[in-house]
């Protein structure tokens, strides 16, 4: 009787392990993902430069965090939308944002990425700007759920800045 139970357990174990589907993770296509995300970034900057608020905000996640250059500027999408709408409505505001250096780092599954863009605004050639953004992909659409805009002076200029703000 013990032999029959033992053989039944062995047979059941073999069947269970033999019937498991062979699940292999398929690596994402980084080249295609980078092209999709780059297209989204190009759309984001074009809509910013042309003050197309509807397109610009459509690329921002509803639950995102958006940070300006001032320490008090930590906004949800509703507040960010208000600030951007005010800024775009200002006829004297002329963005002229042209991205320069760009780094994109994907998570292993390819459905989220960190993007770092560095550039100068047309109105400020003294201190570079760095955008740090996090994007999530749903289907073929990339949406920004974190954006931080920072001034990045060169280290050699820090003493001058510290003296000027005393």
PDB file of C-alpha atoms in Angstrom:
ATOM      1  CA  UNK A   1       0.000   0.000   0.000  1.00  0.00           C
ATOM      2  CA  UNK A   2       2.868   2.426   0.865  1.00  0.00           C
ATOM      3  CA  UNK A   3       4.467   1.697  -2.494  1.00  0.00           C
ATOM      4  CA  UNK A   4       1.255   2.637  -4.331  1.00  0.00           C
ATOM      5  CA  UNK A   5       0.973   5.949  -2.418  1.00  0.00           C
ATOM      6  CA  UNK A   6       4.666   6.689  -3.012  1.00  0.00           C
ATOM      7  CA  UNK A   7       4.350   5.986  -6.750  1.00  0.00           C
ATOM      8  CA  UNK A   8       1.156   8.064  -6.921  1.00  0.00           C
ATOM      9  CA  UNK A   9       2.908  11.033  -5.296  1.00  0.00           C
ATOM     10  CA  UNK A  10       5.882  10.700  -7.682  1.00  0.00           C
ATOM     11  CA  UNK A  11       3.543  10.460 -10.697  1.00  0.00           C
ATOM     12  CA  UNK A  12       1.567  13.516  -9.530  1.00  0.00           C
ATOM     13  CA  UNK A  13       4.767  15.545  -9.005  1.00  0.00           C
ATOM     14  CA  UNK A  14       6.007  14.647 -12.495  1.00  0.00           C
ATOM     15  CA  UNK A  15       2.678  15.623 -14.063  1.00  0.00           C
ATOM     16  CA  UNK A  16       2.505  18.916 -12.185  1.00  0.00           C
ATOM     17  CA  UNK A  17       6.029  19.941 -13.162  1.00  0.00           C
ATOM     18  CA  UNK A  18       5.679  18.670 -16.732  1.00  0.00           C
ATOM     19  CA  UNK A  19       2.458  20.567 -17.312  1.00  0.00           C
ATOM     20  CA  UNK A  20       3.785  23.941 -16.156  1.00  0.00           C
ATOM     21  CA  UNK A  21       3.942  26.400 -19.027  1.00  0.00           C
ATOM     22  CA  UNK A  22       7.441  27.483 -19.935  1.00  0.00           C
ATOM     23  CA  UNK A  23       7.190  31.209 -19.218  1.00  0.00           C
ATOM     24  CA  UNK A  24      10.072  33.218 -20.582  1.00  0.00           C
ATOM     25  CA  UNK A  25      10.253  36.932 -20.204  1.00  0.00           C
ATOM     26  CA  UNK A  26      10.514  38.610 -23.539  1.00  0.00           C
ATOM     27  CA  UNK A  27      12.999  41.483 -23.478  1.00  0.00           C
ATOM     28  CA  UNK A  28      11.445  44.753 -24.566  1.00  0.00           C
ATOM     29  CA  UNK A  29      12.607  46.418 -27.762  1.00  0.00           C
ATOM     30  CA  UNK A  30      14.742  49.229 -26.394  1.00  0.00           C
ATOM     31  CA  UNK A  31      15.290  50.849 -29.795  1.00  0.00           C
ATOM     32  CA  UNK A  32      11.544  51.027 -30.498  1.00  0.00           C
ATOM     33  CA  UNK A  33      10.754  52.157 -26.936  1.00  0.00           C
ATOM     34  CA  UNK A  34      13.388  54.893 -27.148  1.00  0.00           C
ATOM     35  CA  UNK A  35      11.956  56.066 -30.489  1.00  0.00           C
ATOM     36  CA  UNK A  36       8.420  56.172 -29.013  1.00  0.00           C
ATOM     37  CA  UNK A  37       9.563  58.051 -25.920  1.00  0.00           C
ATOM     38  CA  UNK A  38      11.686  60.469 -27.967  1.00  0.00           C
ATOM     39  CA  UNK A  39       8.641  61.244 -30.111  1.00  0.00           C
ATOM     40  CA  UNK A  40       6.661  61.967 -26.932  1.00  0.00           C
ATOM     41  CA  UNK A  41       9.443  64.230 -25.632  1.00  0.00           C
ATOM     42  CA  UNK A  42       9.598  66.063 -28.970  1.00  0.00           C
ATOM     43  CA  UNK A  43       5.822  66.588 -28.785  1.00  0.00           C
ATOM     44  CA  UNK A  44       6.123  67.808 -25.198  1.00  0.00           C
ATOM     45  CA  UNK A  45       8.788  70.401 -26.043  1.00  0.00           C
ATOM     46  CA  UNK A  46       7.066  71.496 -29.252  1.00  0.00           C
ATOM     47  CA  UNK A  47       3.781  72.016 -27.408  1.00  0.00           C
ATOM     48  CA  UNK A  48       5.664  73.939 -24.707  1.00  0.00           C
ATOM     49  CA  UNK A  49       7.372  76.184 -27.264  1.00  0.00           C
ATOM     50  CA  UNK A  50       4.137  76.822 -29.181  1.00  0.00           C
ATOM     51  CA  UNK A  51       2.139  77.276 -25.955  1.00  0.00           C
ATOM     52  CA  UNK A  52      -0.205  74.417 -26.888  1.00  0.00           C
ATOM     53  CA  UNK A  53      -1.499  73.845 -23.366  1.00  0.00           C
ATOM     54  CA  UNK A  54      -3.942  71.089 -24.328  1.00  0.00           C
ATOM     55  CA  UNK A  55      -1.274  68.878 -25.926  1.00  0.00           C
ATOM     56  CA  UNK A  56       1.279  69.683 -23.247  1.00  0.00           C
ATOM     57  CA  UNK A  57      -1.022  68.736 -20.369  1.00  0.00           C
ATOM     58  CA  UNK A  58      -2.246  65.587 -22.156  1.00  0.00           C
ATOM     59  CA  UNK A  59       1.256  64.183 -21.673  1.00  0.00           C
ATOM     60  CA  UNK A  60       1.137  64.715 -17.894  1.00  0.00           C
ATOM     61  CA  UNK A  61      -0.265  62.039 -15.567  1.00  0.00           C
ATOM     62  CA  UNK A  62      -3.224  63.002 -13.405  1.00  0.00           C
ATOM     63  CA  UNK A  63      -1.463  61.715 -10.272  1.00  0.00           C
ATOM     64  CA  UNK A  64       1.912  63.238 -11.104  1.00  0.00           C
ATOM     65  CA  UNK A  65       4.255  65.500  -9.153  1.00  0.00           C
ATOM     66  CA  UNK A  66       5.620  68.529 -11.004  1.00  0.00           C
ATOM     67  CA  UNK A  67       8.418  70.630  -9.511  1.00  0.00           C
ATOM     68  CA  UNK A  68       9.485  74.110 -10.567  1.00  0.00           C
ATOM     69  CA  UNK A  69      12.757  75.878  -9.898  1.00  0.00           C
ATOM     70  CA  UNK A  70      11.662  77.453  -6.603  1.00  0.00           C
ATOM     71  CA  UNK A  71      11.666  75.335  -3.399  1.00  0.00           C
ATOM     72  CA  UNK A  72       7.968  76.136  -2.902  1.00  0.00           C
ATOM     73  CA  UNK A  73       6.981  74.843  -6.341  1.00  0.00           C
ATOM     74  CA  UNK A  74       5.770  71.291  -5.746  1.00  0.00           C
ATOM     75  CA  UNK A  75       2.537  70.883  -7.679  1.00  0.00           C
ATOM     76  CA  UNK A  76      -0.124  68.308  -8.439  1.00  0.00           C
ATOM     77  CA  UNK A  77      -1.495  68.287 -11.990  1.00  0.00           C
ATOM     78  CA  UNK A  78      -4.341  70.699 -11.244  1.00  0.00           C
ATOM     79  CA  UNK A  79      -2.012  73.342  -9.816  1.00  0.00           C
ATOM     80  CA  UNK A  80       0.626  72.714 -12.494  1.00  0.00           C
ATOM     81  CA  UNK A  81      -2.085  73.139 -15.140  1.00  0.00           C
ATOM     82  CA  UNK A  82      -3.077  76.501 -13.630  1.00  0.00           C
ATOM     83  CA  UNK A  83       0.543  77.730 -13.543  1.00  0.00           C
ATOM     84  CA  UNK A  84       1.290  76.584 -17.091  1.00  0.00           C
ATOM     85  CA  UNK A  85      -1.966  78.078 -18.417  1.00  0.00           C
ATOM     86  CA  UNK A  86      -1.071  81.439 -16.827  1.00  0.00           C
ATOM     87  CA  UNK A  87       2.459  81.293 -18.210  1.00  0.00           C
ATOM     88  CA  UNK A  88       1.324  80.347 -21.739  1.00  0.00           C
ATOM     89  CA  UNK A  89      -1.292  83.146 -21.706  1.00  0.00           C
ATOM     90  CA  UNK A  90       1.432  85.739 -21.070  1.00  0.00           C
ATOM     91  CA  UNK A  91       2.189  87.249 -24.491  1.00  0.00           C
ATOM     92  CA  UNK A  92       5.658  88.334 -23.344  1.00  0.00           C
ATOM     93  CA  UNK A  93       6.599  84.714 -22.547  1.00  0.00           C
ATOM     94  CA  UNK A  94       8.612  83.244 -25.396  1.00  0.00           C
ATOM     95  CA  UNK A  95      10.007  79.852 -24.340  1.00  0.00           C
ATOM     96  CA  UNK A  96      12.531  78.997 -27.056  1.00  0.00           C
ATOM     97  CA  UNK A  97      13.390  75.726 -25.332  1.00  0.00           C
ATOM     98  CA  UNK A  98      15.788  73.584 -27.366  1.00  0.00           C
ATOM     99  CA  UNK A  99      16.814  70.316 -25.705  1.00  0.00           C
ATOM    100  CA  UNK A 100      20.521  69.592 -25.785  1.00  0.00           C
ATOM    101  CA  UNK A 101      21.986  66.632 -23.958  1.00  0.00           C
ATOM    102  CA  UNK A 102      19.566  63.785 -23.271  1.00  0.00           C
ATOM    103  CA  UNK A 103      19.884  60.601 -21.242  1.00  0.00           C
ATOM    104  CA  UNK A 104      17.144  57.957 -21.148  1.00  0.00           C
ATOM    105  CA  UNK A 105      17.221  55.008 -18.750  1.00  0.00           C
ATOM    106  CA  UNK A 106      14.560  52.308 -18.989  1.00  0.00           C
ATOM    107  CA  UNK A 107      13.368  49.989 -16.272  1.00  0.00           C
ATOM    108  CA  UNK A 108      13.929  46.316 -17.107  1.00  0.00           C
ATOM    109  CA  UNK A 109      10.381  45.776 -18.385  1.00  0.00           C
ATOM    110  CA  UNK A 110      10.562  48.809 -20.679  1.00  0.00           C
ATOM    111  CA  UNK A 111       7.327  50.315 -19.369  1.00  0.00           C
ATOM    112  CA  UNK A 112       8.886  53.170 -17.422  1.00  0.00           C
ATOM    113  CA  UNK A 113      11.861  55.395 -17.981  1.00  0.00           C
ATOM    114  CA  UNK A 114      13.843  58.200 -16.408  1.00  0.00           C
ATOM    115  CA  UNK A 115      14.700  61.043 -18.777  1.00  0.00           C
ATOM    116  CA  UNK A 116      17.266  63.762 -18.158  1.00  0.00           C
ATOM    117  CA  UNK A 117      17.347  66.678 -20.606  1.00  0.00           C
ATOM    118  CA  UNK A 118      19.759  69.589 -20.315  1.00  0.00           C
ATOM    119  CA  UNK A 119      19.403  72.833 -22.217  1.00  0.00           C
ATOM    120  CA  UNK A 120      19.419  76.610 -22.093  1.00  0.00           C
ATOM    121  CA  UNK A 121      16.315  78.713 -22.432  1.00  0.00           C
ATOM    122  CA  UNK A 122      16.484  81.335 -25.150  1.00  0.00           C
ATOM    123  CA  UNK A 123      16.207  84.037 -22.466  1.00  0.00           C
ATOM    124  CA  UNK A 124      18.938  82.595 -20.224  1.00  0.00           C
ATOM    125  CA  UNK A 125      22.291  81.559 -21.650  1.00  0.00           C
ATOM    126  CA  UNK A 126      24.178  81.867 -18.341  1.00  0.00           C
ATOM    127  CA  UNK A 127      22.816  78.957 -16.305  1.00  0.00           C
ATOM    128  CA  UNK A 128      21.794  75.641 -17.873  1.00  0.00           C
ATOM    129  CA  UNK A 129      18.487  73.963 -17.036  1.00  0.00           C
ATOM    130  CA  UNK A 130      18.005  70.280 -16.253  1.00  0.00           C
ATOM    131  CA  UNK A 131      14.651  68.540 -16.626  1.00  0.00           C
ATOM    132  CA  UNK A 132      14.427  65.253 -14.767  1.00  0.00           C
ATOM    133  CA  UNK A 133      11.309  63.356 -15.756  1.00  0.00           C
ATOM    134  CA  UNK A 134       9.813  59.954 -15.142  1.00  0.00           C
ATOM    135  CA  UNK A 135       7.534  58.444 -17.771  1.00  0.00           C
ATOM    136  CA  UNK A 136       5.251  55.402 -17.713  1.00  0.00           C
ATOM    137  CA  UNK A 137       4.038  53.613 -20.813  1.00  0.00           C
ATOM    138  CA  UNK A 138       0.539  52.284 -21.230  1.00  0.00           C
ATOM    139  CA  UNK A 139       0.182  50.644 -24.633  1.00  0.00           C
ATOM    140  CA  UNK A 140       1.978  52.995 -27.012  1.00  0.00           C
ATOM    141  CA  UNK A 141       1.388  56.126 -24.920  1.00  0.00           C
ATOM    142  CA  UNK A 142       4.053  57.581 -22.627  1.00  0.00           C
ATOM    143  CA  UNK A 143       2.880  59.830 -19.789  1.00  0.00           C
ATOM    144  CA  UNK A 144       5.017  61.944 -17.477  1.00  0.00           C
ATOM    145  CA  UNK A 145       4.262  61.389 -13.786  1.00  0.00           C
ATOM    146  CA  UNK A 146       7.233  63.329 -12.400  1.00  0.00           C
ATOM    147  CA  UNK A 147       9.000  66.412 -13.689  1.00  0.00           C
ATOM    148  CA  UNK A 148      11.606  68.514 -11.932  1.00  0.00           C
ATOM    149  CA  UNK A 149      13.071  71.649 -13.478  1.00  0.00           C
ATOM    150  CA  UNK A 150      16.344  72.796 -11.944  1.00  0.00           C
ATOM    151  CA  UNK A 151      19.006  75.375 -12.616  1.00  0.00           C
ATOM    152  CA  UNK A 152      22.409  73.706 -12.833  1.00  0.00           C
ATOM    153  CA  UNK A 153      25.203  76.253 -12.606  1.00  0.00           C
ATOM    154  CA  UNK A 154      28.730  75.093 -13.181  1.00  0.00           C
ATOM    155  CA  UNK A 155      30.665  74.375  -9.993  1.00  0.00           C
ATOM    156  CA  UNK A 156      33.112  77.187 -10.792  1.00  0.00           C
ATOM    157  CA  UNK A 157      30.224  79.673 -10.537  1.00  0.00           C
ATOM    158  CA  UNK A 158      28.857  78.540  -7.169  1.00  0.00           C
ATOM    159  CA  UNK A 159      30.933  80.965  -5.082  1.00  0.00           C
ATOM    160  CA  UNK A 160      29.674  83.872  -7.206  1.00  0.00           C
ATOM    161  CA  UNK A 161      26.096  82.723  -6.666  1.00  0.00           C
ATOM    162  CA  UNK A 162      26.561  82.305  -2.911  1.00  0.00           C
ATOM    163  CA  UNK A 163      28.016  85.825  -2.644  1.00  0.00           C
ATOM    164  CA  UNK A 164      25.231  87.357  -4.753  1.00  0.00           C
ATOM    165  CA  UNK A 165      22.417  85.932  -2.598  1.00  0.00           C
ATOM    166  CA  UNK A 166      23.854  87.104   0.756  1.00  0.00           C
TER     167      UNK A 166
END
